[in-house]
XYZ file of N, CA and C in Angstrom:
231
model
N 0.830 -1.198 0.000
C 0.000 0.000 0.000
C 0.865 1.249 0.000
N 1.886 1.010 0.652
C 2.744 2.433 0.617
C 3.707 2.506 -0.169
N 3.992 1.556 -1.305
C 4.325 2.137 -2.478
C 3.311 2.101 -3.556
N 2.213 1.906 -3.311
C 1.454 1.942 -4.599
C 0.990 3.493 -4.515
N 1.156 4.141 -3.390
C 0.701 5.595 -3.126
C 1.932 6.887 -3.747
N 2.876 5.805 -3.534
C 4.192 6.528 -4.215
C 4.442 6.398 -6.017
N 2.970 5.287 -6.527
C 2.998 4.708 -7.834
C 4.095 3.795 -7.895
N 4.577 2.931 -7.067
C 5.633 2.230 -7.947
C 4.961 0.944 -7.169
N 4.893 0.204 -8.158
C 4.309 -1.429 -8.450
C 5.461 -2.332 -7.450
N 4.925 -3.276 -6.932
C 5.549 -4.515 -6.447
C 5.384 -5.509 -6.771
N 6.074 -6.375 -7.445
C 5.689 -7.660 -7.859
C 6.887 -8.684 -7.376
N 6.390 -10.211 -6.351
C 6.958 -10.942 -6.328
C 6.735 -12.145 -7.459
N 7.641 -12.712 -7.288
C 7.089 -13.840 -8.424
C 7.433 -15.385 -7.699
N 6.493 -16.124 -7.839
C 6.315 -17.526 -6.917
C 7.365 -17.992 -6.758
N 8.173 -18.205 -7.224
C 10.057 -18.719 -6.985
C 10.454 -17.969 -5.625
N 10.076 -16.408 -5.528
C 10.744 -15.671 -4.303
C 9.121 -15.876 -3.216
N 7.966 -16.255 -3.605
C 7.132 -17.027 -2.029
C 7.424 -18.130 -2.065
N 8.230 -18.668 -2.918
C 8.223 -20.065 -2.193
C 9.384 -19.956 -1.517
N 10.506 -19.282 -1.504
C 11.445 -19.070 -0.983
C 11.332 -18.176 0.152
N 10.024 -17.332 0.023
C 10.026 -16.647 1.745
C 9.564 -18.209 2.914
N 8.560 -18.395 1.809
C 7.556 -19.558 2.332
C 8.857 -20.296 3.511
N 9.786 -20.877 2.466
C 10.345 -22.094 3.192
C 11.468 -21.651 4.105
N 11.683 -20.247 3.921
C 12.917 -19.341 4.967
C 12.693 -19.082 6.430
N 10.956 -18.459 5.955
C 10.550 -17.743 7.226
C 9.326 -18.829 7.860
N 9.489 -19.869 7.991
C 8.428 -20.928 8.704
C 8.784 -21.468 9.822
N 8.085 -21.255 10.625
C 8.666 -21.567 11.972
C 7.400 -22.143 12.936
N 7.152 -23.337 13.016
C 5.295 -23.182 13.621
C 5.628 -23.484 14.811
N 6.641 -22.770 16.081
C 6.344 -21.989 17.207
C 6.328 -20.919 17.453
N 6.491 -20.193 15.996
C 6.212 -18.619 16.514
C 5.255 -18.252 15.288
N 4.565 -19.110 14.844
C 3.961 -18.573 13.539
C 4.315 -17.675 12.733
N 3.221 -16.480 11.772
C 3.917 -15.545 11.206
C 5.188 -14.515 11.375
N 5.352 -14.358 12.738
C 6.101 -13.280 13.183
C 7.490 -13.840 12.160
N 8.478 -14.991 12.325
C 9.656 -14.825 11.538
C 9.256 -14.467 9.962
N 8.237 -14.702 9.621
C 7.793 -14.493 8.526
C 8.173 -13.016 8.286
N 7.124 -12.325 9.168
C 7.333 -10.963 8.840
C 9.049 -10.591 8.791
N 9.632 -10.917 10.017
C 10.895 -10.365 10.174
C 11.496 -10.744 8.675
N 11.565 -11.468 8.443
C 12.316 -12.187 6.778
C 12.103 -11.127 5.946
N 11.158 -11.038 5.585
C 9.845 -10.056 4.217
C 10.898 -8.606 4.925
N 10.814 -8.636 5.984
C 11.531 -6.678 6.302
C 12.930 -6.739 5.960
N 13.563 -7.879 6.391
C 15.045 -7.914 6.363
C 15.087 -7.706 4.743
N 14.670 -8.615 4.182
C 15.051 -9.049 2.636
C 14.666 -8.061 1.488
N 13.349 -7.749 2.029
C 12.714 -6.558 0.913
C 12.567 -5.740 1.737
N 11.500 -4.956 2.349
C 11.717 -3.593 2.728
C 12.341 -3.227 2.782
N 13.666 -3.614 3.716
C 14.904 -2.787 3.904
C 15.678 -2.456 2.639
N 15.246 -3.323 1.761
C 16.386 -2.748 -0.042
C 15.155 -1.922 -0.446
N 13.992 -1.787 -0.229
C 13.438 -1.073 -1.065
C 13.393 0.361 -0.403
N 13.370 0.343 1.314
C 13.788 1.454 1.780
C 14.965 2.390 1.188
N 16.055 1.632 1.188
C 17.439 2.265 0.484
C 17.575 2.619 -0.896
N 16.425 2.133 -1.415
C 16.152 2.067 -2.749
C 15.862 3.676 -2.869
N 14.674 3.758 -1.997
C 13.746 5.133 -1.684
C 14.819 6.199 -1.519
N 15.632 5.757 -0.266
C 16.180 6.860 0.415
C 17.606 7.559 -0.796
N 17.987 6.872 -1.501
C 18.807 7.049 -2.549
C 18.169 7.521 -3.506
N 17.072 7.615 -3.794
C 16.502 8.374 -5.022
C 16.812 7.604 -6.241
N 16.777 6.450 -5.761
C 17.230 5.487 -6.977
C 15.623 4.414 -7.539
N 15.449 5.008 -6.793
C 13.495 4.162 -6.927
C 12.651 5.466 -6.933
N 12.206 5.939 -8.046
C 10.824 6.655 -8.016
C 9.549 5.906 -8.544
N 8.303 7.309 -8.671
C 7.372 7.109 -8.986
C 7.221 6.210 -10.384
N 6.203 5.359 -10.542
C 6.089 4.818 -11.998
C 7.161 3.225 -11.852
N 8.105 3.381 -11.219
C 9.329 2.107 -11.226
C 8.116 1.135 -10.804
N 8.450 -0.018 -11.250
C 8.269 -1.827 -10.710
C 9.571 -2.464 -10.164
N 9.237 -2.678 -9.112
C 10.120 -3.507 -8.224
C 10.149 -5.063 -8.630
N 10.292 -5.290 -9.161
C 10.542 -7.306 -9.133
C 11.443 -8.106 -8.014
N 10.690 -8.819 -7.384
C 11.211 -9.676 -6.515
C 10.890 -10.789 -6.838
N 12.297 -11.533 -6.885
C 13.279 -13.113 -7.515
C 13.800 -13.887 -6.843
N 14.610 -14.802 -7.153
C 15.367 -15.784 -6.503
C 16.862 -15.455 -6.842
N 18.123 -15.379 -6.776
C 18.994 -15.715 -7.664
C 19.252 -17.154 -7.969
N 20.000 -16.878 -8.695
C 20.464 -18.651 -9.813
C 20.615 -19.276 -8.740
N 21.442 -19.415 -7.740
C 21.979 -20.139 -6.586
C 20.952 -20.321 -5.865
N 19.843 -20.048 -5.589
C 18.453 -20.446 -4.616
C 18.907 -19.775 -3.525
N 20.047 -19.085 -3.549
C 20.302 -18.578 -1.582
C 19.816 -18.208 -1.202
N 19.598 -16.749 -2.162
C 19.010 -15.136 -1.549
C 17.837 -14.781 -2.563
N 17.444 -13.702 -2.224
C 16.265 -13.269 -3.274
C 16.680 -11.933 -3.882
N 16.596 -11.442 -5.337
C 17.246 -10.464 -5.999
C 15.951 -9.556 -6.091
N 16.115 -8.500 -5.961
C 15.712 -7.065 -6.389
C 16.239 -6.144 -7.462
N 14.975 -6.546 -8.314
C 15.161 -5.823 -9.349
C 14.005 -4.488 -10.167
N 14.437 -3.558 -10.555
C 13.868 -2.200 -10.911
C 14.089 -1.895 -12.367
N 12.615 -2.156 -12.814
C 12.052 -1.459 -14.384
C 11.885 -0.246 -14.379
């Protein structure tokens, strides 16, 4: 919601939920590592994204996997 107010699109693509899916699962604390994951991994790059003026209005964010399955890539149209 608070970048669609800024116009710039978010799109994950099922390769990077299945990869939050299987990162952030934990069923004694339910969602919460979830969330923490989703902030560490994306918000926080898309924050820096913001704060650099390197992400404006109109941009699409794509969120990926890299080749290696490690991490998840952020990428900007």
């Amino acid at each position: 919601e608070s970048l669609s107010q800024r116009g710039i699109t978010l799109v994950v693509d099922d390769a990077a939920m299945a990869w939050l899916a299987q990162h952030g699962q934990d069923d004694r604390y339910g969602a919460r590592p979830l969330i923490r994951l989703i902030d560490r991994e994306i918000t926080n790059a898309i924050g820096g994204l913001l704060l650099t003026g390197r992400l404006t209005s109109g941009a699409t964010v794509r969120v990926g996997v890299e080749a290696d399955g490690e991490a998840l890539s952020i990428a900007m149209d």
